[in-house]
PDB file of C-alpha atoms and ligand atoms in Angstrom:
ATOM      1  CA  MET A   1     -32.004  10.519  50.747  1.00 50.00           C
ATOM      2  CA  ARG A   2     -31.469  11.788  54.272  1.00 51.00           C
ATOM      3  CA  MET A   3     -32.899  15.265  53.921  1.00 59.00           C
ATOM      4  CA  HIS A   4     -35.621  16.778  56.000  1.00 60.00           C
ATOM      5  CA  MET A   5     -36.787  19.690  53.942  1.00 59.00           C
ATOM      6  CA  LYS A   6     -38.288  22.761  55.497  1.00 58.00           C
ATOM      7  CA  PRO A   7     -40.976  24.579  53.473  1.00 54.00           C
ATOM      8  CA  GLU A   8     -38.552  27.164  52.000  1.00 58.00           C
ATOM      9  CA  ALA A   9     -36.454  24.315  50.628  1.00 67.00           C
ATOM     10  CA  THR A  10     -39.175  23.138  48.279  1.00 66.00           C
ATOM     11  CA  GLY A  11     -39.272  26.506  46.450  1.00 69.00           C
ATOM     12  CA  SER A  12     -41.845  27.966  44.089  1.00 71.00           C
ATOM     13  CA  GLY A  13     -41.910  29.481  40.593  1.00 78.00           C
ATOM     14  CA  LEU A  14     -38.353  29.606  39.269  1.00 82.00           C
ATOM     15  CA  THR A  15     -37.095  27.646  42.282  1.00 79.00           C
ATOM     16  CA  SER A  16     -39.699  24.871  42.136  1.00 85.00           C
ATOM     17  CA  GLN A  17     -39.146  21.143  41.818  1.00 90.00           C
ATOM     18  CA  ARG A  18     -40.350  21.348  38.214  1.00 92.00           C
ATOM     19  CA  VAL A  19     -37.541  23.767  37.354  1.00 93.00           C
ATOM     20  CA  ARG A  20     -35.024  21.535  39.134  1.00 94.00           C
ATOM     21  CA  ASP A  21     -36.313  18.544  37.135  1.00 95.00           C
ATOM     22  CA  ARG A  22     -35.761  20.512  33.936  1.00 96.00           C
ATOM     23  CA  LEU A  23     -32.134  21.189  34.932  1.00 97.00           C
ATOM     24  CA  VAL A  24     -31.666  17.453  35.501  1.00 98.00           C
ATOM     25  CA  GLU A  25     -33.001  16.678  32.008  1.00 97.00           C
ATOM     26  CA  ARG A  26     -30.588  19.213  30.582  1.00 97.00           C
ATOM     27  CA  LEU A  27     -27.653  17.625  32.442  1.00 98.00           C
ATOM     28  CA  ARG A  28     -28.728  14.231  31.107  1.00 98.00           C
ATOM     29  CA  ALA A  29     -28.838  15.643  27.551  1.00 98.00           C
ATOM     30  CA  ASN A  30     -25.313  16.957  28.162  1.00 97.00           C
ATOM     31  CA  GLY A  31     -23.912  13.535  28.967  1.00 97.00           C
ATOM     32  CA  ILE A  32     -24.435  13.046  32.696  1.00 98.00           C
ATOM     33  CA  ASN A  33     -25.860   9.558  33.135  1.00 96.00           C
ATOM     34  CA  ASP A  34     -25.243   8.385  36.700  1.00 98.00           C
ATOM     35  CA  GLU A  35     -28.801   8.246  38.055  1.00 98.00           C
ATOM     36  CA  ARG A  36     -27.558   8.623  41.629  1.00 98.00           C
ATOM     37  CA  VAL A  37     -25.916  11.921  40.748  1.00 98.00           C
ATOM     38  CA  LEU A  38     -28.928  13.174  38.780  1.00 98.00           C
ATOM     39  CA  ASN A  39     -31.145  12.249  41.693  1.00 98.00           C
ATOM     40  CA  ALA A  40     -28.975  14.138  44.188  1.00 98.00           C
ATOM     41  CA  ILE A  41     -29.118  17.233  41.966  1.00 97.00           C
ATOM     42  CA  ARG A  42     -32.875  16.803  41.695  1.00 96.00           C
ATOM     43  CA  THR A  43     -33.080  16.749  45.502  1.00 96.00           C
ATOM     44  CA  VAL A  44     -30.683  19.465  46.701  1.00 97.00           C
ATOM     45  CA  PRO A  45     -32.288  22.950  46.491  1.00 96.00           C
ATOM     46  CA  ARG A  46     -29.496  24.942  44.762  1.00 97.00           C
ATOM     47  CA  HIS A  47     -31.441  28.197  45.232  1.00 96.00           C
ATOM     48  CA  LEU A  48     -30.724  28.003  48.979  1.00 96.00           C
ATOM     49  CA  PHE A  49     -26.971  28.083  48.290  1.00 98.00           C
ATOM     50  CA  ILE A  50     -26.988  31.523  46.663  1.00 96.00           C
ATOM     51  CA  ASP A  51     -28.161  34.989  47.595  1.00 95.00           C
ATOM     52  CA  GLU A  52     -31.925  35.521  47.368  1.00 93.00           C
ATOM     53  CA  VAL A  53     -31.563  38.154  44.635  1.00 94.00           C
ATOM     54  CA  LEU A  54     -30.045  35.499  42.359  1.00 95.00           C
ATOM     55  CA  ALA A  55     -32.368  32.664  43.393  1.00 94.00           C
ATOM     56  CA  SER A  56     -34.424  32.922  40.204  1.00 93.00           C
ATOM     57  CA  ARG A  57     -31.291  31.942  38.249  1.00 95.00           C
ATOM     58  CA  ALA A  58     -30.392  28.999  40.484  1.00 96.00           C
ATOM     59  CA  TYR A  59     -31.455  26.344  37.960  1.00 96.00           C
ATOM     60  CA  GLU A  60     -29.732  27.835  34.945  1.00 95.00           C
ATOM     61  CA  ASP A  61     -26.672  25.781  34.065  1.00 96.00           C
ATOM     62  CA  THR A  62     -24.251  28.527  35.025  1.00 96.00           C
ATOM     63  CA  ALA A  63     -21.791  29.516  37.745  1.00 96.00           C
ATOM     64  CA  LEU A  64     -23.042  32.399  39.936  1.00 97.00           C
ATOM     65  CA  PRO A  65     -21.311  34.810  42.349  1.00 97.00           C
ATOM     66  CA  ILE A  66     -21.500  33.956  46.071  1.00 97.00           C
ATOM     67  CA  GLY A  67     -19.598  36.979  47.432  1.00 96.00           C
ATOM     68  CA  GLN A  68     -15.929  37.387  48.431  1.00 94.00           C
ATOM     69  CA  GLY A  69     -15.045  37.145  44.727  1.00 95.00           C
ATOM     70  CA  GLN A  70     -16.026  33.450  44.679  1.00 96.00           C
ATOM     71  CA  THR A  71     -18.587  31.449  42.682  1.00 96.00           C
ATOM     72  CA  ILE A  72     -20.896  28.483  43.085  1.00 97.00           C
ATOM     73  CA  SER A  73     -19.818  26.082  40.328  1.00 96.00           C
ATOM     74  CA  GLN A  74     -21.909  25.467  37.222  1.00 96.00           C
ATOM     75  CA  PRO A  75     -24.321  22.533  37.787  1.00 98.00           C
ATOM     76  CA  TRP A  76     -22.848  20.553  34.859  1.00 98.00           C
ATOM     77  CA  VAL A  77     -19.388  20.830  36.412  1.00 97.00           C
ATOM     78  CA  VAL A  78     -20.675  19.723  39.830  1.00 98.00           C
ATOM     79  CA  ALA A  79     -22.459  16.813  38.137  1.00 98.00           C
ATOM     80  CA  ARG A  80     -19.403  15.789  36.074  1.00 98.00           C
ATOM     81  CA  MET A  81     -17.037  15.939  39.058  1.00 98.00           C
ATOM     82  CA  THR A  82     -19.466  13.996  41.212  1.00 98.00           C
ATOM     83  CA  GLU A  83     -20.023  11.386  38.505  1.00 98.00           C
ATOM     84  CA  ALA A  84     -16.257  10.988  38.048  1.00 97.00           C
ATOM     85  CA  LEU A  85     -15.913  10.509  41.797  1.00 98.00           C
ATOM     86  CA  MET A  86     -18.808   8.034  42.153  1.00 98.00           C
ATOM     87  CA  GLU A  87     -17.248   5.689  39.558  1.00 96.00           C
ATOM     88  CA  SER A  88     -14.834   4.501  42.236  1.00 95.00           C
ATOM     89  CA  GLU A  89     -17.657   3.917  44.783  1.00 97.00           C
ATOM     90  CA  PRO A  90     -16.114   6.026  47.566  1.00 98.00           C
ATOM     91  CA  ARG A  91     -17.411   6.170  51.117  1.00 98.00           C
ATOM     92  CA  LYS A  92     -15.317   8.918  52.663  1.00 98.00           C
ATOM     93  CA  VAL A  93     -14.529  12.061  50.675  1.00 98.00           C
ATOM     94  CA  LEU A  94     -12.711  15.361  51.130  1.00 98.00           C
ATOM     95  CA  GLU A  95     -13.661  18.535  49.300  1.00 98.00           C
ATOM     96  CA  VAL A  96     -11.235  21.465  49.157  1.00 98.00           C
ATOM     97  CA  GLY A  97     -13.147  24.752  48.670  1.00 98.00           C
ATOM     98  CA  THR A  98     -16.553  24.582  50.423  1.00 98.00           C
ATOM     99  CA  GLY A  99     -17.707  27.915  48.930  1.00 98.00           C
ATOM    100  CA  SER A 100     -21.512  27.970  49.020  1.00 98.00           C
ATOM    101  CA  GLY A 101     -21.615  24.390  50.332  1.00 98.00           C
ATOM    102  CA  TYR A 102     -23.568  23.140  47.301  1.00 98.00           C
ATOM    103  CA  GLN A 103     -21.059  20.544  46.088  1.00 98.00           C
ATOM    104  CA  ALA A 104     -20.651  19.227  49.651  1.00 98.00           C
ATOM    105  CA  ALA A 105     -24.452  19.017  49.994  1.00 98.00           C
ATOM    106  CA  VAL A 106     -24.708  16.994  46.765  1.00 98.00           C
ATOM    107  CA  LEU A 107     -22.058  14.592  48.087  1.00 98.00           C
ATOM    108  CA  ALA A 108     -23.859  14.305  51.445  1.00 98.00           C
ATOM    109  CA  ALA A 109     -27.169  13.671  49.656  1.00 98.00           C
ATOM    110  CA  LEU A 110     -25.433  10.712  47.972  1.00 98.00           C
ATOM    111  CA  GLY A 111     -24.873   9.228  51.422  1.00 98.00           C
ATOM    112  CA  LEU A 112     -21.127   9.850  51.484  1.00 98.00           C
ATOM    113  CA  GLU A 113     -19.148  10.832  54.574  1.00 98.00           C
ATOM    114  CA  VAL A 114     -18.191  14.375  53.597  1.00 98.00           C
ATOM    115  CA  HIS A 115     -15.277  16.441  54.918  1.00 98.00           C
ATOM    116  CA  THR A 116     -14.799  19.922  53.474  1.00 98.00           C
ATOM    117  CA  VAL A 117     -12.266  22.721  54.014  1.00 98.00           C
ATOM    118  CA  GLU A 118     -12.728  26.423  53.181  1.00 98.00           C
ATOM    119  CA  ARG A 119     -10.188  29.254  53.582  1.00 98.00           C
ATOM    120  CA  ILE A 120     -12.760  32.124  53.800  1.00 98.00           C
ATOM    121  CA  GLY A 121     -14.403  32.077  57.241  1.00 98.00           C
ATOM    122  CA  GLU A 122     -17.466  34.086  56.215  1.00 98.00           C
ATOM    123  CA  LEU A 123     -18.358  31.698  53.374  1.00 98.00           C
ATOM    124  CA  LEU A 124     -17.925  28.704  55.658  1.00 98.00           C
ATOM    125  CA  ARG A 125     -20.215  30.172  58.335  1.00 98.00           C
ATOM    126  CA  VAL A 126     -23.011  30.608  55.792  1.00 98.00           C
ATOM    127  CA  ALA A 127     -22.441  27.152  54.277  1.00 98.00           C
ATOM    128  CA  ARG A 128     -22.656  25.543  57.738  1.00 98.00           C
ATOM    129  CA  LYS A 129     -26.025  27.203  58.316  1.00 98.00           C
ATOM    130  CA  ARG A 130     -27.262  25.726  55.050  1.00 98.00           C
ATOM    131  CA  PHE A 131     -26.128  22.216  56.026  1.00 98.00           C
ATOM    132  CA  ARG A 132     -28.013  22.576  59.310  1.00 98.00           C
ATOM    133  CA  THR A 133     -31.174  23.903  57.628  1.00 96.00           C
ATOM    134  CA  LEU A 134     -31.197  20.945  55.254  1.00 97.00           C
ATOM    135  CA  GLY A 135     -30.355  18.384  57.939  1.00 97.00           C
ATOM    136  CA  LEU A 136     -27.165  17.321  56.146  1.00 98.00           C
ATOM    137  CA  THR A 137     -24.150  15.941  57.988  1.00 98.00           C
ATOM    138  CA  VAL A 138     -20.984  17.580  56.635  1.00 98.00           C
ATOM    139  CA  ARG A 139     -17.715  17.873  58.587  1.00 98.00           C
ATOM    140  CA  SER A 140     -16.075  21.188  57.837  1.00 98.00           C
ATOM    141  CA  LYS A 141     -13.111  23.279  58.883  1.00 98.00           C
ATOM    142  CA  HIS A 142     -11.780  26.780  58.294  1.00 98.00           C
ATOM    143  CA  ASP A 143      -8.250  26.286  56.984  1.00 98.00           C
ATOM    144  CA  ASP A 144      -5.997  26.310  53.952  1.00 98.00           C
ATOM    145  CA  GLY A 145      -7.226  23.171  52.213  1.00 98.00           C
ATOM    146  CA  ARG A 146      -4.003  22.669  50.278  1.00 98.00           C
ATOM    147  CA  ALA A 147      -2.844  20.863  53.407  1.00 98.00           C
ATOM    148  CA  GLY A 148      -5.891  18.567  53.186  1.00 98.00           C
ATOM    149  CA  TRP A 149      -7.244  17.247  56.481  1.00 98.00           C
ATOM    150  CA  PRO A 150      -4.676  14.670  57.595  1.00 98.00           C
ATOM    151  CA  GLU A 151      -6.288  13.994  60.999  1.00 98.00           C
ATOM    152  CA  ASN A 152      -9.476  12.840  59.233  1.00 98.00           C
ATOM    153  CA  GLY A 153      -7.811  11.042  56.302  1.00 95.00           C
ATOM    154  CA  PRO A 154      -7.056   8.999  54.379  1.00 98.00           C
ATOM    155  CA  PHE A 155      -9.903   9.576  51.915  1.00 98.00           C
ATOM    156  CA  ASP A 156     -11.360   7.349  49.197  1.00 98.00           C
ATOM    157  CA  ALA A 157     -11.711  10.436  47.023  1.00 98.00           C
ATOM    158  CA  ILE A 158     -10.674  14.087  47.103  1.00 98.00           C
ATOM    159  CA  LEU A 159     -12.371  16.843  45.069  1.00 98.00           C
ATOM    160  CA  VAL A 160     -10.630  20.168  44.651  1.00 98.00           C
ATOM    161  CA  THR A 161     -13.032  22.926  43.565  1.00 98.00           C
ATOM    162  CA  ALA A 162     -10.466  25.680  42.943  1.00 97.00           C
ATOM    163  CA  ALA A 163      -7.757  25.684  40.296  1.00 97.00           C
ATOM    164  CA  ALA A 164      -3.993  25.348  40.737  1.00 96.00           C
ATOM    165  CA  PRO A 165      -1.159  25.188  38.195  1.00 95.00           C
ATOM    166  CA  ALA A 166      -0.403  21.627  39.355  1.00 94.00           C
ATOM    167  CA  LEU A 167      -1.827  18.863  41.549  1.00 94.00           C
ATOM    168  CA  VAL A 168      -1.001  19.285  45.224  1.00 93.00           C
ATOM    169  CA  ASP A 169       1.270  16.486  46.546  1.00 95.00           C
ATOM    170  CA  GLU A 170       0.007  16.931  50.101  1.00 97.00           C
ATOM    171  CA  LEU A 171      -3.491  15.955  48.895  1.00 98.00           C
ATOM    172  CA  LYS A 172      -2.274  12.945  46.894  1.00 96.00           C
ATOM    173  CA  ALA A 173      -0.669  11.682  50.087  1.00 95.00           C
ATOM    174  CA  GLN A 174      -4.074  11.631  51.845  1.00 97.00           C
ATOM    175  CA  LEU A 175      -5.660   9.140  49.414  1.00 96.00           C
ATOM    176  CA  VAL A 176      -6.236   5.490  50.300  1.00 95.00           C
ATOM    177  CA  PRO A 177      -4.486   3.044  47.907  1.00 93.00           C
ATOM    178  CA  GLY A 178      -6.609   3.106  44.732  1.00 93.00           C
ATOM    179  CA  GLY A 179      -8.149   6.436  45.771  1.00 96.00           C
ATOM    180  CA  VAL A 180      -8.970   9.179  43.267  1.00 97.00           C
ATOM    181  CA  LEU A 181      -8.219  12.890  43.227  1.00 98.00           C
ATOM    182  CA  ILE A 182     -10.268  15.127  40.923  1.00 98.00           C
ATOM    183  CA  ALA A 183      -9.114  18.705  40.398  1.00 98.00           C
ATOM    184  CA  PRO A 184      -9.023  21.545  37.882  1.00 97.00           C
ATOM    185  CA  VAL A 185      -5.423  22.054  36.778  1.00 97.00           C
ATOM    186  CA  GLY A 186      -3.969  24.877  34.700  1.00 96.00           C
ATOM    187  CA  PRO A 187      -3.742  28.661  34.355  1.00 91.00           C
ATOM    188  CA  ALA A 188      -6.617  31.113  34.994  1.00 86.00           C
ATOM    189  CA  ASN A 189      -9.396  30.858  32.368  1.00 83.00           C
ATOM    190  CA  SER A 190      -8.182  27.624  30.797  1.00 88.00           C
ATOM    191  CA  GLN A 191      -8.041  24.580  33.028  1.00 96.00           C
ATOM    192  CA  SER A 192      -8.556  20.868  32.576  1.00 97.00           C
ATOM    193  CA  LEU A 193     -10.536  18.767  34.978  1.00 97.00           C
ATOM    194  CA  VAL A 194      -8.099  15.987  35.812  1.00 98.00           C
ATOM    195  CA  ARG A 195      -8.649  12.683  37.609  1.00 98.00           C
ATOM    196  CA  ILE A 196      -5.740  10.740  39.033  1.00 97.00           C
ATOM    197  CA  ARG A 197      -5.906   7.267  40.520  1.00 96.00           C
ATOM    198  CA  GLN A 198      -3.206   5.650  42.564  1.00 90.00           C
ATOM    199  CA  ARG A 199      -1.908   2.357  41.117  1.00 89.00           C
ATOM    200  CA  ALA A 200      -0.817  -0.637  43.190  1.00 82.00           C
ATOM    201  CA  ASP A 201       2.842   0.272  42.550  1.00 87.00           C
ATOM    202  CA  GLY A 202       2.286   3.703  44.139  1.00 84.00           C
ATOM    203  CA  GLY A 203       2.365   5.626  40.836  1.00 91.00           C
ATOM    204  CA  PHE A 204      -0.628   7.553  39.473  1.00 95.00           C
ATOM    205  CA  ASP A 205      -2.721   7.173  36.316  1.00 96.00           C
ATOM    206  CA  GLU A 206      -4.005  10.481  35.030  1.00 97.00           C
ATOM    207  CA  GLU A 207      -6.994  11.289  32.774  1.00 97.00           C
ATOM    208  CA  VAL A 208      -8.303  14.602  31.475  1.00 97.00           C
ATOM    209  CA  LEU A 209     -12.112  14.721  31.830  1.00 96.00           C
ATOM    210  CA  ALA A 210     -13.180  18.145  30.516  1.00 95.00           C
ATOM    211  CA  PRO A 211     -12.147  21.765  29.989  1.00 95.00           C
ATOM    212  CA  VAL A 212     -13.319  23.885  32.961  1.00 95.00           C
ATOM    213  CA  VAL A 213     -12.930  27.322  34.560  1.00 93.00           C
ATOM    214  CA  PHE A 214     -12.557  27.646  38.333  1.00 95.00           C
ATOM    215  CA  VAL A 215     -11.528  30.406  40.719  1.00 95.00           C
ATOM    216  CA  PRO A 216      -7.912  30.022  41.917  1.00 96.00           C
ATOM    217  CA  LEU A 217      -6.725  27.867  44.812  1.00 97.00           C
ATOM    218  CA  LEU A 218      -5.124  30.415  47.152  1.00 97.00           C
ATOM    219  CA  SER A 219      -2.924  30.056  50.218  1.00 97.00           C
ATOM    220  CA  GLY A 220      -3.624  31.027  53.808  1.00 97.00           C
ATOM    221  CA  THR A 221      -6.959  31.859  55.404  1.00 98.00           C
ATOM    222  CA  VAL A 222      -9.152  34.966  55.790  1.00 97.00           C
ATOM    223  CA  ASP A 223     -11.930  35.656  58.291  1.00 96.00           C
TER     224      ASP A 223
HETATM  225  N1  LIG B 301     -17.483  23.845  45.865  1.00 69.33           N
HETATM  226  C1  LIG B 301     -17.933  25.203  45.896  1.00 69.33           C
HETATM  227  C2  LIG B 301     -17.213  26.034  44.850  1.00 69.33           C
HETATM  228  C3  LIG B 301     -16.722  27.290  45.442  1.00 69.33           C
HETATM  229  S1  LIG B 301     -15.556  28.221  44.532  1.00 69.33           S
HETATM  230  C4  LIG B 301     -19.444  25.305  45.778  1.00 69.33           C
HETATM  231  O1  LIG B 301     -20.095  24.262  45.569  1.00 69.33           O
HETATM  232  O2  LIG B 301     -20.007  26.401  45.929  1.00 69.33           O
HETATM  233  C5  LIG B 301     -14.038  27.702  45.255  1.00 69.33           C
HETATM  234  C6  LIG B 301     -13.868  27.910  46.731  1.00 69.33           C
HETATM  235  O3  LIG B 301     -12.561  27.465  47.060  1.00 69.33           O
HETATM  236  C7  LIG B 301     -13.954  29.355  47.195  1.00 69.33           C
HETATM  237  O4  LIG B 301     -14.910  29.468  48.218  1.00 69.33           O
HETATM  238  C8  LIG B 301     -12.560  29.652  47.735  1.00 69.33           C
HETATM  239  O5  LIG B 301     -12.536  30.525  48.850  1.00 69.33           O
HETATM  240  C9  LIG B 301     -12.074  28.261  48.109  1.00 69.33           C
HETATM  241  N2  LIG B 301     -10.631  28.112  48.203  1.00 69.33           N
HETATM  242  C10 LIG B 301      -9.664  28.635  47.388  1.00 69.33           C
HETATM  243  N3  LIG B 301      -8.449  28.253  47.810  1.00 69.33           N
HETATM  244  C11 LIG B 301      -8.636  27.464  48.913  1.00 69.33           C
HETATM  245  C12 LIG B 301      -7.758  26.778  49.817  1.00 69.33           C
HETATM  246  N4  LIG B 301      -6.431  26.806  49.676  1.00 69.33           N
HETATM  247  N5  LIG B 301      -8.321  26.078  50.819  1.00 69.33           N
HETATM  248  C13 LIG B 301      -9.659  26.027  50.996  1.00 69.33           C
HETATM  249  N6  LIG B 301     -10.535  26.658  50.200  1.00 69.33           N
HETATM  250  C14 LIG B 301     -10.029  27.365  49.165  1.00 69.33           C
END
């Protein structure tokens, strides 16, 4: 794994490696079995992706607030989305909704070429600092991610980490043939994690992976 950890990244007490290992065992007990994904979660220090006052809760399997009304996703959801994405052995991926940067860091720790788009400038600035601190290469931009990142596409896989009533056509169009798009779809408080894969004839196969709850996918950008 290409991470050069500084001392604060290793953590202590409730942010120690031992606590991270326990989270991984819990994810395994809850059905996550891709060892690459479990290993990435074991490696990436989630406590550095949230405010210090919440750091002691970083390895609970729960979503936590990251400011601006947004949340860092629950570890099980990050693991499930990442596992669903890794099944198609992607190389180049796009994430819509950088947030804390944790999901992007997990993807980078897996050795993928990661592109991520965030609409809230302040969140993106903090996430970029985290990528630098951890020595992770992540390409990011401040924009409305519903438009994807056409200049950098097409992508082998696209992960959307905010919920919309329907899949965004603009994103589908930035997949390579056979590429997968994974996104929460549905109304507030009751969404399904959906994976679509493009068939040879250009149509899409769709599967529902799990019930999830995400913050909404919004339009436009804010500083
Ligand atoms: N993947 C993130 C989850 C963050 S929550 C993590 O690991 O922490 C979802 C994020 O999506 C929020 O930061 C929100 O601002 C962002 N978002 C919502 N709509 C968006 C859009 N249209 N384009 C880009 N980002 C968006």
